[in-house]
XYZ file of C-alpha atoms in Angstrom:
758
model
C 0.000 0.000 0.000
C 1.214 3.483 -0.866
C 2.012 5.837 2.036
C -0.522 8.673 2.309
C -0.923 11.652 4.657
C -3.373 14.493 5.227
C -3.800 17.662 7.246
C -3.860 17.337 11.053
C -4.113 13.534 11.300
C -3.890 13.693 15.092
C -7.299 15.246 15.692
C -10.939 15.186 14.687
C -12.163 13.658 11.467
C -8.655 13.394 10.042
C -7.735 10.976 12.801
C -10.929 8.904 12.570
C -10.778 8.646 8.776
C -7.039 8.493 7.957
C -5.378 9.228 4.628
C -4.436 5.580 4.052
C -8.079 4.657 3.426
C -7.978 6.394 0.056
C -5.256 4.051 -1.249
C -6.439 0.701 0.134
C -8.055 -0.464 -3.127
C -11.569 -0.239 -1.676
C -14.004 2.112 -3.478
C -16.898 1.496 -1.066
C -18.650 4.895 -0.699
C -19.675 4.371 2.947
C -17.344 6.612 4.937
C -17.022 4.180 7.826
C -15.793 1.469 5.454
C -12.991 3.018 3.436
C -12.869 6.808 3.106
C -10.388 9.566 3.980
C -11.583 12.817 5.594
C -9.124 15.745 5.451
C -10.492 18.408 7.833
C -9.267 21.798 9.015
C -10.308 24.847 11.031
C -7.151 26.773 10.078
C -7.453 30.373 8.987
C -6.392 29.623 5.424
C -9.272 27.113 5.153
C -7.174 24.672 3.101
C -7.623 20.910 3.453
C -4.997 18.735 1.782
C -4.215 15.061 1.186
C -0.987 13.642 -0.253
C 0.315 10.250 -1.463
C 3.832 8.930 -2.092
C 3.798 6.780 -5.279
C 7.117 5.146 -4.222
C 8.680 5.904 -7.608
C 8.596 8.515 -10.350
C 5.628 8.187 -12.727
C 4.378 9.989 -15.805
C 0.781 10.816 -14.861
C -2.082 11.306 -17.293
C -5.135 11.595 -15.062
C -6.439 10.993 -11.544
C -9.735 9.279 -10.655
C -11.326 10.237 -7.313
C -14.233 8.224 -5.852
C -16.732 10.283 -3.827
C -18.492 9.147 -0.647
C -22.227 8.555 -0.276
C -22.952 11.981 1.187
C -22.098 15.670 1.123
C -21.224 16.094 -2.549
C -20.205 19.735 -2.000
C -17.061 18.635 -0.171
C -15.349 17.872 -3.489
C -16.219 21.248 -5.035
C -13.213 23.149 -6.360
C -10.073 21.072 -5.784
C -6.627 21.156 -7.370
C -4.015 18.461 -8.029
C -0.250 19.006 -7.882
C 2.707 16.709 -8.628
C 6.445 16.779 -7.973
C 9.500 14.801 -6.902
C 9.701 16.313 -3.404
C 7.017 16.030 -0.736
C 6.975 19.709 0.275
C 3.877 21.485 -1.039
C 5.855 24.464 -2.305
C 7.936 22.088 -4.465
C 4.893 20.675 -6.265
C 3.502 21.919 -9.593
C -0.218 22.147 -10.251
C -1.329 19.705 -12.951
C -5.112 19.622 -12.689
C -8.169 21.525 -11.460
C -11.783 20.489 -10.917
C -14.448 23.192 -10.563
C -17.745 21.326 -10.773
C -19.628 19.109 -8.355
C -19.148 15.336 -8.067
C -22.305 13.344 -7.419
C -22.420 11.217 -4.285
C -21.112 7.647 -4.694
C -19.737 8.633 -8.108
C -16.229 9.187 -9.428
C -14.553 12.028 -11.289
C -11.569 11.821 -13.651
C -9.344 14.899 -13.738
C -6.599 15.443 -16.303
C -3.192 15.668 -14.618
C -0.320 15.502 -17.097
C 2.903 15.659 -15.133
C 5.962 13.697 -13.977
C 6.661 13.088 -10.307
C 6.578 10.900 -7.240
C 4.230 12.846 -4.961
C 0.590 13.734 -5.708
C -1.267 16.321 -3.622
C -5.013 17.009 -3.433
C -5.841 20.499 -2.139
C -9.197 22.209 -1.507
C -9.563 25.795 -0.256
C -12.812 27.586 0.742
C -13.552 31.219 1.638
C -16.462 30.789 4.082
C -16.090 30.895 7.847
C -17.093 27.238 8.218
C -14.492 24.465 8.767
C -13.131 22.983 5.536
C -14.042 19.358 4.832
C -12.971 17.067 2.026
C -14.249 13.501 1.610
C -13.241 10.805 -0.844
C -12.994 7.027 -0.672
C -10.324 6.108 -3.203
C -7.745 7.841 -5.397
C -6.552 6.035 -8.557
C -3.600 7.417 -10.514
C -3.478 6.696 -14.262
C 0.022 6.703 -15.747
C 3.165 4.648 -16.212
C 6.514 4.270 -14.522
C 8.810 7.039 -15.705
C 12.214 5.835 -16.836
C 15.040 8.351 -16.534
C 17.170 8.303 -19.669
C 20.160 10.080 -18.115
C 22.191 6.873 -17.662
C 21.687 5.571 -21.204
C 24.870 5.489 -23.318
C 25.157 8.444 -25.674
C 24.890 6.086 -28.643
C 21.620 4.596 -27.376
C 18.122 5.870 -28.008
C 15.627 6.114 -25.148
C 12.058 6.985 -24.226
C 10.465 7.204 -20.812
C 8.220 4.157 -21.410
C 10.576 1.447 -22.676
C 13.852 2.937 -21.419
C 17.289 2.712 -22.982
C 17.602 0.883 -26.309
C 20.898 -0.554 -25.043
C 23.116 -0.431 -21.951
C 26.858 -0.645 -21.548
C 28.651 -3.789 -20.298
C 27.495 -4.877 -16.849
C 24.252 -2.868 -16.775
C 20.642 -3.977 -17.210
C 17.832 -2.425 -19.182
C 15.566 -0.501 -19.008
C 17.386 2.383 -17.249
C 20.980 1.029 -17.072
C 20.957 1.551 -13.299
C 21.022 -2.015 -12.060
C 24.098 -4.229 -12.333
C 23.831 -7.631 -14.026
C 22.502 -10.547 -12.001
C 24.973 -13.165 -10.741
C 24.570 -15.398 -13.804
C 24.909 -12.867 -16.676
C 27.376 -10.276 -17.967
C 28.234 -7.986 -20.891
C 26.150 -5.583 -22.968
C 22.553 -5.516 -21.668
C 23.532 -8.480 -19.435
C 22.561 -10.786 -22.312
C 25.484 -13.232 -22.071
C 25.221 -16.076 -19.528
C 28.192 -16.716 -17.263
C 30.228 -19.855 -17.852
C 30.671 -22.779 -15.461
C 32.300 -20.838 -12.602
C 33.506 -22.919 -9.661
C 30.867 -23.551 -6.980
C 28.352 -21.576 -9.084
C 30.022 -18.321 -8.059
C 29.144 -15.150 -10.034
C 31.298 -14.008 -12.928
C 32.578 -10.482 -13.595
C 29.591 -8.489 -14.872
C 31.688 -6.663 -17.491
C 33.967 -9.318 -19.033
C 32.509 -12.597 -17.716
C 35.703 -13.833 -16.050
C 35.340 -16.382 -13.236
C 37.508 -15.005 -10.420
C 37.357 -18.276 -8.443
C 38.209 -20.482 -11.420
C 36.124 -22.991 -13.367
C 34.216 -26.129 -12.532
C 36.080 -29.352 -13.264
C 36.568 -30.100 -16.979
C 36.048 -26.490 -18.169
C 38.629 -24.123 -19.663
C 39.415 -20.782 -17.984
C 40.650 -19.448 -21.356
C 37.053 -19.193 -22.610
C 35.343 -17.903 -19.450
C 34.691 -21.501 -18.389
C 32.408 -22.219 -21.359
C 34.413 -24.875 -23.200
C 34.470 -28.449 -21.944
C 38.040 -29.771 -21.834
C 38.643 -32.487 -24.482
C 39.042 -35.990 -23.061
C 40.689 -38.931 -24.887
C 38.484 -41.717 -26.229
C 37.027 -43.902 -23.514
C 37.851 -47.171 -25.304
C 41.366 -47.610 -26.583
C 40.042 -50.432 -28.741
C 37.176 -48.438 -30.273
C 38.865 -48.125 -33.674
C 39.414 -51.884 -34.039
C 36.801 -54.565 -34.226
C 37.415 -57.039 -31.403
C 36.208 -60.621 -31.589
C 37.556 -61.779 -28.237
C 35.929 -60.393 -25.082
C 38.053 -60.395 -21.936
C 37.638 -59.024 -18.425
C 40.459 -56.481 -18.553
C 38.453 -53.820 -20.402
C 34.920 -52.919 -21.389
C 34.595 -53.987 -25.007
C 31.544 -53.872 -27.237
C 31.253 -55.694 -30.558
C 28.287 -55.849 -32.916
C 27.520 -56.170 -36.628
C 24.661 -54.859 -38.775
C 22.680 -57.408 -40.760
C 22.747 -57.167 -44.551
C 18.991 -57.854 -44.686
C 16.104 -58.034 -42.245
C 16.363 -61.427 -40.516
C 13.256 -63.478 -39.886
C 14.519 -66.427 -37.883
C 14.796 -66.139 -34.132
C 18.520 -66.880 -34.136
C 19.143 -64.030 -36.568
C 18.011 -61.510 -33.934
C 21.541 -61.592 -32.533
C 22.672 -59.392 -35.414
C 21.322 -56.508 -33.339
C 22.627 -57.575 -29.929
C 25.371 -55.627 -28.200
C 27.195 -57.972 -25.842
C 28.543 -55.993 -22.919
C 31.019 -57.614 -20.514
C 32.044 -55.711 -17.402
C 33.811 -58.276 -15.278
C 34.505 -61.972 -15.477
C 31.289 -63.947 -15.557
C 28.941 -60.946 -16.052
C 27.443 -60.416 -19.499
C 24.307 -58.454 -20.447
C 22.674 -57.952 -23.843
C 21.561 -54.568 -25.141
C 19.603 -54.397 -28.395
C 20.123 -51.638 -30.924
C 16.914 -50.624 -32.706
C 16.928 -49.399 -36.293
C 14.379 -46.713 -37.223
C 13.995 -47.783 -40.828
C 15.139 -50.791 -42.812
C 16.624 -48.556 -45.516
C 18.494 -46.324 -43.077
C 21.782 -46.621 -41.231
C 20.294 -44.603 -38.369
C 19.980 -46.407 -35.075
C 17.974 -44.579 -32.413
C 17.652 -46.600 -29.245
C 19.341 -49.072 -26.958
C 17.109 -51.178 -24.768
C 17.832 -53.402 -21.822
C 15.943 -55.133 -19.057
C 17.335 -54.198 -15.659
C 17.991 -56.397 -12.674
C 20.210 -55.489 -9.750
C 23.444 -57.034 -10.987
C 23.179 -55.392 -14.436
C 22.866 -51.752 -13.309
C 26.625 -51.286 -13.656
C 26.467 -52.600 -17.215
C 23.897 -49.988 -18.172
C 26.007 -47.150 -16.752
C 28.970 -48.501 -18.744
C 26.930 -48.524 -21.962
C 25.557 -45.027 -21.332
C 29.080 -43.727 -20.694
C 30.411 -45.538 -23.773
C 27.762 -44.003 -26.025
C 28.520 -40.523 -24.769
C 32.233 -41.137 -25.266
C 31.702 -42.452 -28.811
C 29.761 -39.297 -29.710
C 32.041 -36.928 -27.807
C 33.800 -34.887 -30.490
C 36.050 -31.853 -30.214
C 35.672 -31.613 -26.464
C 32.002 -30.601 -26.659
C 30.061 -31.647 -23.572
C 26.999 -33.668 -24.553
C 23.975 -34.618 -22.474
C 22.876 -37.486 -24.672
C 22.172 -40.570 -22.584
C 18.471 -40.478 -21.822
C 16.468 -43.126 -19.983
C 12.792 -43.935 -19.957
C 12.201 -46.046 -16.885
C 9.607 -47.303 -14.481
C 12.217 -48.132 -11.847
C 12.695 -45.829 -8.861
C 16.061 -44.115 -8.519
C 17.134 -44.370 -4.871
C 19.442 -41.865 -3.257
C 21.196 -38.797 -4.524
C 24.685 -40.300 -4.824
C 25.614 -43.901 -5.514
C 28.567 -45.953 -6.708
C 28.423 -48.776 -9.248
C 31.788 -50.424 -9.785
C 34.213 -47.719 -10.886
C 31.393 -45.244 -11.569
C 30.287 -42.547 -9.169
C 26.832 -41.254 -10.061
C 25.807 -37.960 -8.469
C 22.421 -36.284 -8.798
C 22.717 -32.675 -9.982
C 19.092 -31.619 -10.371
C 15.568 -32.979 -10.365
C 12.367 -31.589 -11.903
C 9.118 -33.278 -10.896
C 5.929 -33.295 -12.940
C 2.695 -35.169 -12.319
C 3.560 -38.069 -14.648
C 7.327 -37.916 -15.007
C 10.579 -36.743 -13.449
C 13.631 -35.264 -15.194
C 16.937 -35.866 -13.430
C 20.421 -34.745 -14.380
C 23.449 -36.759 -13.277
C 27.178 -36.447 -13.379
C 28.693 -39.801 -14.324
C 32.334 -40.097 -13.308
C 34.654 -42.990 -14.057
C 36.964 -42.959 -11.038
C 39.463 -45.339 -12.650
C 39.933 -43.228 -15.791
C 39.307 -39.846 -14.082
C 36.704 -38.964 -16.696
C 33.290 -37.375 -16.302
C 30.101 -36.990 -18.326
C 26.696 -35.462 -17.696
C 23.475 -37.161 -18.634
C 19.714 -36.804 -18.220
C 17.234 -39.400 -17.086
C 13.581 -39.082 -18.065
C 11.562 -41.220 -15.663
C 7.924 -41.835 -16.629
C 5.945 -42.494 -13.442
C 2.429 -42.444 -14.884
C 2.220 -46.046 -16.111
C -0.167 -48.078 -13.907
C 0.934 -51.353 -12.347
C -1.434 -53.274 -14.616
C -2.415 -52.603 -18.216
C -1.825 -49.267 -19.922
C -2.670 -45.645 -19.054
C -6.330 -44.676 -19.579
C -5.242 -41.846 -21.871
C -2.097 -41.585 -23.958
C -1.575 -37.858 -23.487
C 0.666 -38.100 -20.374
C 3.035 -40.361 -22.328
C 2.821 -38.061 -25.370
C 3.675 -35.065 -23.184
C 6.578 -37.061 -21.753
C 7.715 -38.003 -25.285
C 7.555 -34.346 -26.328
C 9.602 -33.300 -23.304
C 12.278 -35.907 -24.111
C 12.642 -34.553 -27.637
C 12.722 -30.937 -26.471
C 16.353 -31.680 -25.547
C 17.258 -33.092 -28.985
C 19.511 -30.135 -29.795
C 21.702 -31.015 -26.805
C 21.775 -34.766 -27.427
C 24.456 -36.441 -29.521
C 24.036 -40.155 -28.865
C 21.092 -42.586 -28.979
C 18.338 -42.883 -26.406
C 18.754 -45.563 -23.760
C 15.226 -46.857 -23.171
C 14.433 -49.447 -20.545
C 11.696 -50.979 -18.430
C 11.636 -54.189 -16.392
C 11.941 -56.681 -19.269
C 12.848 -54.280 -22.066
C 10.049 -55.323 -24.428
C 6.543 -54.232 -23.342
C 6.558 -50.630 -22.217
C 9.896 -50.040 -23.928
C 8.584 -51.332 -27.251
C 5.423 -49.267 -26.891
C 7.412 -46.073 -26.320
C 9.780 -46.718 -29.238
C 6.893 -47.588 -31.575
C 5.176 -44.306 -30.688
C 8.481 -42.477 -31.200
C 9.017 -43.978 -34.670
C 5.402 -43.555 -35.786
C 5.276 -39.957 -34.592
C 8.206 -39.153 -36.870
C 6.555 -41.039 -39.732
C 3.324 -39.074 -39.242
C 5.219 -35.783 -39.402
C 7.271 -36.776 -42.439
C 4.683 -38.645 -44.522
C 1.267 -37.699 -43.146
C 0.447 -41.386 -42.590
C 1.452 -44.276 -40.310
C 1.782 -48.057 -40.589
C 1.555 -49.505 -37.085
C 1.664 -53.157 -38.158
C 4.827 -52.708 -40.235
C 6.513 -50.704 -37.475
C 5.871 -53.262 -34.730
C 6.824 -56.112 -37.067
C 10.138 -54.383 -37.793
C 10.774 -53.892 -34.075
C 10.153 -57.589 -33.422
C 12.683 -58.628 -36.049
C 15.266 -56.775 -33.989
C 14.099 -57.774 -30.504
C 11.522 -60.434 -29.711
C 8.151 -59.514 -28.169
C 8.480 -55.767 -28.643
C 5.021 -54.277 -27.869
C 4.268 -57.360 -25.853
C 0.470 -57.433 -25.403
C -2.662 -56.700 -27.431
C -3.511 -53.947 -24.934
C -0.170 -52.255 -25.619
C -0.689 -52.598 -29.380
C -4.107 -50.922 -29.070
C -2.518 -48.231 -26.906
C -0.122 -47.351 -29.754
C -3.159 -46.664 -31.954
C -4.790 -44.670 -29.163
C -1.646 -42.548 -28.784
C -1.595 -41.777 -32.501
C -5.273 -40.781 -32.392
C -4.638 -38.475 -29.445
C -1.532 -37.116 -31.136
C -3.868 -35.723 -33.780
C -5.603 -33.730 -31.014
C -2.496 -32.082 -29.581
C -3.407 -28.393 -29.554
C -0.548 -26.706 -27.767
C -0.800 -22.925 -27.996
C 1.919 -20.480 -27.015
C 0.703 -17.952 -24.445
C 1.515 -15.124 -26.826
C -0.876 -16.615 -29.419
C -3.682 -17.678 -27.079
C -6.074 -14.770 -27.642
C -5.749 -14.867 -31.424
C -6.254 -18.649 -31.511
C -9.278 -18.470 -29.212
C -10.876 -15.720 -31.317
C -10.393 -17.819 -34.454
C -11.958 -20.886 -32.805
C -14.961 -18.856 -31.659
C -15.567 -17.459 -35.149
C -16.034 -20.955 -36.557
C -17.479 -24.270 -35.450
C -14.031 -25.638 -34.587
C -14.466 -25.153 -30.844
C -17.705 -27.160 -30.823
C -16.127 -29.849 -33.003
C -13.147 -30.049 -30.672
C -15.482 -30.430 -27.689
C -17.371 -33.247 -29.436
C -14.099 -35.097 -30.049
C -13.177 -34.553 -26.421
C -16.442 -36.159 -25.306
C -15.772 -39.098 -27.611
C -12.526 -39.773 -25.730
C -14.144 -40.211 -22.318
C -12.702 -43.280 -20.546
C -14.751 -46.459 -20.646
C -14.205 -48.399 -17.444
C -14.897 -52.075 -16.941
C -14.960 -54.157 -13.765
C -14.478 -51.073 -11.611
C -14.833 -51.462 -7.856
C -17.108 -48.794 -6.431
C -17.720 -48.579 -2.684
C -20.096 -45.667 -3.370
C -22.854 -48.124 -4.327
C -22.633 -50.213 -1.170
C -25.850 -49.899 0.888
C -24.086 -48.138 3.783
C -22.695 -45.465 1.423
C -25.497 -44.786 -1.064
C -27.070 -42.095 1.133
C -23.742 -40.208 1.231
C -23.995 -39.346 -2.479
C -26.015 -36.270 -3.441
C -26.095 -37.179 -7.158
C -25.967 -40.916 -7.729
C -24.500 -40.505 -11.243
C -21.512 -38.587 -9.865
C -19.632 -41.076 -7.727
C -15.952 -42.086 -7.454
C -14.426 -45.423 -8.300
C -12.124 -46.907 -5.681
C -8.925 -46.379 -7.697
C -9.190 -42.600 -7.511
C -10.989 -42.126 -4.202
C -9.204 -40.702 -1.134
C -9.709 -43.063 1.790
C -10.520 -41.796 5.278
C -8.551 -43.160 8.222
C -9.496 -41.076 11.284
C -11.666 -43.374 13.454
C -15.317 -42.345 13.807
C -18.071 -44.545 15.182
C -20.671 -43.366 12.675
C -18.477 -43.484 9.571
C -16.209 -45.661 7.441
C -13.445 -44.902 4.934
C -15.817 -43.603 2.216
C -16.338 -40.039 1.006
C -17.661 -38.916 -2.366
C -14.406 -37.367 -3.577
C -11.692 -37.990 -6.172
C -8.035 -37.108 -6.570
C -7.008 -35.063 -9.622
C -3.395 -34.565 -10.684
C -2.003 -31.072 -11.233
C 0.499 -30.203 -13.953
C 3.486 -30.755 -11.653
C 2.057 -32.575 -8.625
C 0.222 -35.879 -8.400
C -2.993 -35.728 -6.376
C -2.760 -31.931 -6.330
C -6.542 -31.548 -5.984
C -9.377 -33.338 -4.242
C -12.772 -32.646 -5.810
C -15.760 -33.423 -3.620
C -19.429 -32.587 -3.185
C -20.420 -30.001 -0.585
C -21.039 -31.826 2.686
C -24.471 -33.138 3.532
C -25.775 -33.045 7.093
C -24.538 -36.586 7.676
C -21.143 -36.102 6.003
C -19.790 -32.905 7.597
C -17.546 -35.002 9.851
C -16.199 -36.810 6.771
C -15.066 -33.511 5.237
C -13.008 -32.730 8.353
C -11.641 -36.278 8.364
C -10.630 -35.753 4.718
C -8.801 -32.491 5.514
C -7.031 -34.099 8.468
C -6.125 -37.447 6.889
C -4.764 -36.001 3.631
C -3.101 -32.956 5.217
C -5.008 -30.433 3.155
C -4.749 -26.835 4.317
C -6.811 -25.227 1.550
C -10.542 -25.419 0.818
C -12.212 -23.748 -2.164
C -15.962 -23.342 -1.622
C -18.023 -22.721 -4.763
C -21.503 -22.672 -3.204
C -23.373 -19.597 -2.048
C -23.158 -18.976 1.676
C -26.952 -18.604 1.759
C -27.710 -22.044 0.314
C -31.085 -23.079 1.697
C -30.942 -26.730 0.707
C -31.072 -28.696 3.950
C -28.603 -31.136 2.476
C -25.893 -28.452 1.969
C -24.736 -28.326 5.542
C -22.516 -25.713 7.162
C -19.199 -27.123 8.329
C -17.659 -24.192 10.212
C -18.720 -21.531 12.738
C -20.081 -18.237 11.416
C -18.655 -16.158 14.284
C -15.102 -15.755 15.532
C -13.922 -17.325 18.773
C -16.836 -19.769 18.742
C -15.940 -23.460 18.712
C -18.150 -26.018 17.006
C -17.761 -29.754 17.439
C -17.911 -32.048 14.407
C -17.330 -35.645 15.430
C -13.833 -35.927 16.931
C -12.893 -32.388 15.822
C -13.331 -28.947 17.332
C -13.389 -26.101 14.798
C -13.206 -22.347 15.357
C -13.348 -19.353 13.015
C -10.227 -17.256 13.624
C -10.710 -14.477 11.082
C -12.642 -13.454 7.968
C -11.218 -11.076 5.361
C -11.834 -10.147 1.743
C -9.213 -9.860 -0.967
C -8.251 -6.381 -2.157
C -10.870 -6.304 -4.895
C -13.521 -7.784 -2.559
C -14.192 -10.683 -4.975
C -13.061 -13.464 -2.634
C -13.839 -14.073 1.041
C -11.069 -15.822 2.969
C -11.894 -17.537 6.254
C -9.114 -18.699 8.546
C -10.190 -21.787 10.474
C -8.445 -23.803 13.155
C -9.341 -27.388 13.961
C -8.047 -29.891 16.496
C -8.968 -33.285 17.859
C -11.048 -32.743 20.962
C -9.679 -35.843 22.700
C -6.018 -34.925 22.226
C -4.532 -32.832 25.029
C -1.946 -30.250 24.076
C -3.121 -30.115 20.449
C -2.540 -26.497 19.387
C -4.692 -27.004 16.317
C -4.194 -26.938 12.557
C -4.876 -23.803 10.533
C -6.634 -24.023 7.177
C -8.100 -21.372 4.918
C -11.392 -21.468 3.069
C -11.730 -19.399 -0.115
C -15.188 -18.444 -1.416
C -16.255 -16.306 -4.389
C -18.390 -13.304 -3.421
C -21.582 -13.035 -5.494
C -19.628 -13.589 -8.713
C -21.323 -16.846 -9.686
C -25.110 -16.739 -9.780
C -26.934 -19.836 -8.646
C -28.395 -20.767 -12.034
C -25.391 -19.927 -14.211
C -22.825 -22.514 -15.381
C -20.147 -19.786 -15.334
C -18.952 -17.018 -13.034
C -19.605 -13.415 -14.071
C -16.192 -13.177 -15.764
C -12.967 -15.139 -16.026
C -10.946 -12.699 -13.934
C -12.732 -13.724 -10.740
C -11.314 -17.240 -11.165
C -7.831 -15.803 -11.682
C -8.208 -13.708 -8.510
C -9.464 -16.733 -6.588
C -6.643 -18.995 -7.751
C -4.045 -16.287 -7.145
C -5.152 -16.033 -3.505
C -5.110 -19.841 -3.194
C -1.609 -20.086 -4.697
C -0.176 -17.531 -2.265
C -1.587 -19.491 0.689
C -0.342 -22.811 -0.725
C 3.178 -21.407 -1.085
C 3.185 -20.556 2.619
C 1.804 -23.879 3.802
C 3.320 -26.611 1.678
C 1.760 -28.474 -1.202
C -1.001 -30.490 0.396
C -3.966 -31.205 -1.891
C -6.426 -28.377 -2.550
C -9.965 -29.466 -1.661
C -12.522 -27.998 -4.092
C -16.224 -28.513 -3.455
C -19.543 -27.536 -4.991
C -23.066 -28.888 -4.609
C -22.707 -31.920 -6.898
C -18.910 -32.217 -6.796
C -18.484 -31.688 -10.533
C -20.176 -28.791 -12.339
C -18.331 -25.870 -10.742
C -15.393 -27.732 -9.247
C -14.313 -29.016 -12.655
C -14.063 -25.525 -14.118
C -11.973 -24.209 -11.223
C -9.734 -27.292 -11.248
C -9.150 -27.019 -15.019
C -8.372 -23.303 -14.715
C -5.845 -23.981 -11.954
C -4.184 -26.759 -13.998
C -3.951 -24.532 -17.084
C -2.534 -21.555 -15.181
C 0.184 -23.786 -13.721
C 0.967 -25.180 -17.200
C 1.221 -21.634 -18.567
C 3.577 -20.499 -15.798
C 5.896 -23.495 -16.234
C 5.960 -23.907 -20.027
C 4.626 -20.581 -21.405
C 2.067 -22.578 -23.369
C -1.366 -24.111 -22.891
C -3.360 -27.124 -24.119
C -7.018 -26.785 -23.101
C -8.140 -29.971 -24.864
C -5.855 -32.257 -22.919
C -6.211 -30.318 -19.674
C -9.932 -31.114 -19.688
C -9.245 -34.693 -20.760
C -6.714 -34.937 -17.944
C -9.065 -33.876 -15.137
C -11.824 -36.117 -16.529
C -9.601 -39.145 -15.990
C -10.837 -39.500 -12.417
C -14.272 -37.839 -12.749
C -15.745 -37.985 -16.296
C -18.602 -35.626 -15.329
C -16.264 -32.586 -15.161
C -16.623 -29.842 -17.832
C -19.729 -31.250 -19.518
C -20.883 -28.002 -21.161
C -19.286 -26.289 -24.140
C -19.654 -22.902 -22.412
C -17.444 -24.180 -19.592
C -14.828 -25.238 -22.117
C -14.966 -21.782 -23.718
C -14.512 -20.155 -20.324
């Protein structure tokens, strides 16, 4: 909030209605709510109010909101601006001579540059001078001083300097480069300085030296050349011994059909005496010499072999000293620990990025015996269920796209593995090959592709279900509609002008999951009455289970988990509690460590089945089963669109329990009872912004979202939250698959085209 002051704030009306109320973002015209009241009995009869804008701005106009009474108190005021707070240092920029109606606003032209704005009203009568207003809004932009721009650079006070000298940042060339950049406009990234220390902002030198394997002569940007890993790499070796890691393979002259001929594609890898593991090299096309992938099935005593092969492939493709990150895994095995040693290799985790369905890890791979090091990335797909295939292919397609987003940095082949190296591995490689074929030729041949894979490694794409999944992935690939944020408005306008949006929604509905043999505790006699809408119920795979003991309940609640863009089970969507299920909502919050509730019902719901689950007054405790709940505070966000209630709950039978704080977020009159949509999209953005700030303070427990039926409104808010997170992380958006994604656990979400448009 900007700092404001007014005449004689220590007495009378000026004290009761302080200057700060006119810059609190609240335009409510009731004086007791949010209005300032400059007041004076001085002989000069001048009442003034002043605000510090905290920086220099170019002003264009000033909007003043009047109170609900006494319109004459805004008659005849002036506005002045300057860079010093003293009144005699300010220059008049605007004058208003008319009357402003009560509860209305007036816009006064005020074209000036400065940091301080002063309102001044003078009268000539013998009565005390009053001035009332409830909010002051300044229209303008940050003023950029061009005095520090280089003489050769152009400048204007909106965009700043066209260019800055070495070590200085745009727009005003005041600020020095951040720790990781240097040079003109700070556009050049620092090299690999030791211990990630900053480089010189002017010339980029690393004063503390370079990280291992980087040259100081080039500001630590060039990886130091290392001799070939295998001294025998240039000579074909027919005899394998235990004194060195040796790989030998030959390419077939034609596509073999007999089982024994499959060994043409086998890489025999021997690490020590008595340990041999086979790795198959997969050819993309029978007429091509290009080999894309190496596949292996992992068991404990072959991990070392895989690290050897990954290191060997990087070494074989390591030319001219250029550092390559080219060994990439797809895996369904869990990487344990941050640092581990396999034989002569020390593997250290450098970074880890987690998404809902996959993890990207970067490792340094060091051969202690040869004193050589490489870096590599592992792409770990975690979204494959224990049995069968994923319900939708899009998570794997998004994973596949992320893998190939690093193609420019990769030099060697992909290392792809799963448990046996045929089922999931074959499925991924088939999708990879067919995706390229679709792009290049506009058509695909799944049968030929899988047949070719099986001539090179038996049982690739192992089951009928996996074979069908390849087709499903290619169908969904046709629906990928990724839009850059910068193009979103234009694309949306084009969709709305035609029938494409409706057609896209119809295709989306056609891809709803069809579930068979699903276990559903919701339909058990003891649980049927806990469902408000019997068609909107969870299956047991996606339902959060309750564990807090309660004599009148079991583990059931009508709720489902929904993954976010980066977190699994980021949301829990549920119906608003019924009279008999209020306790279950508190059990849900406690058992799944949720600290955030988004309420999408009206607070005045009269349906007896939409029960209240928290006190309406502060410092009053209500008991719900084993929990005591109190309302600590109720506030509204700055624009008064969202009510935030701070609640504290504790187990009543646990002594010394200080209680757990949660916050409930509710839209204020922005979503009429009979409308499928809120009044405008910005209210959802404001709601989710408030939720995100609270989540950042209190960990990443699941966000509980509820509405009357647990679908119609909750789905829209959940989809909006997912899309906003996607946009922030990737600077792109895919509405089609976001909706498909949240429908995975509750197909009844986003059932109207108008919701999809929103």
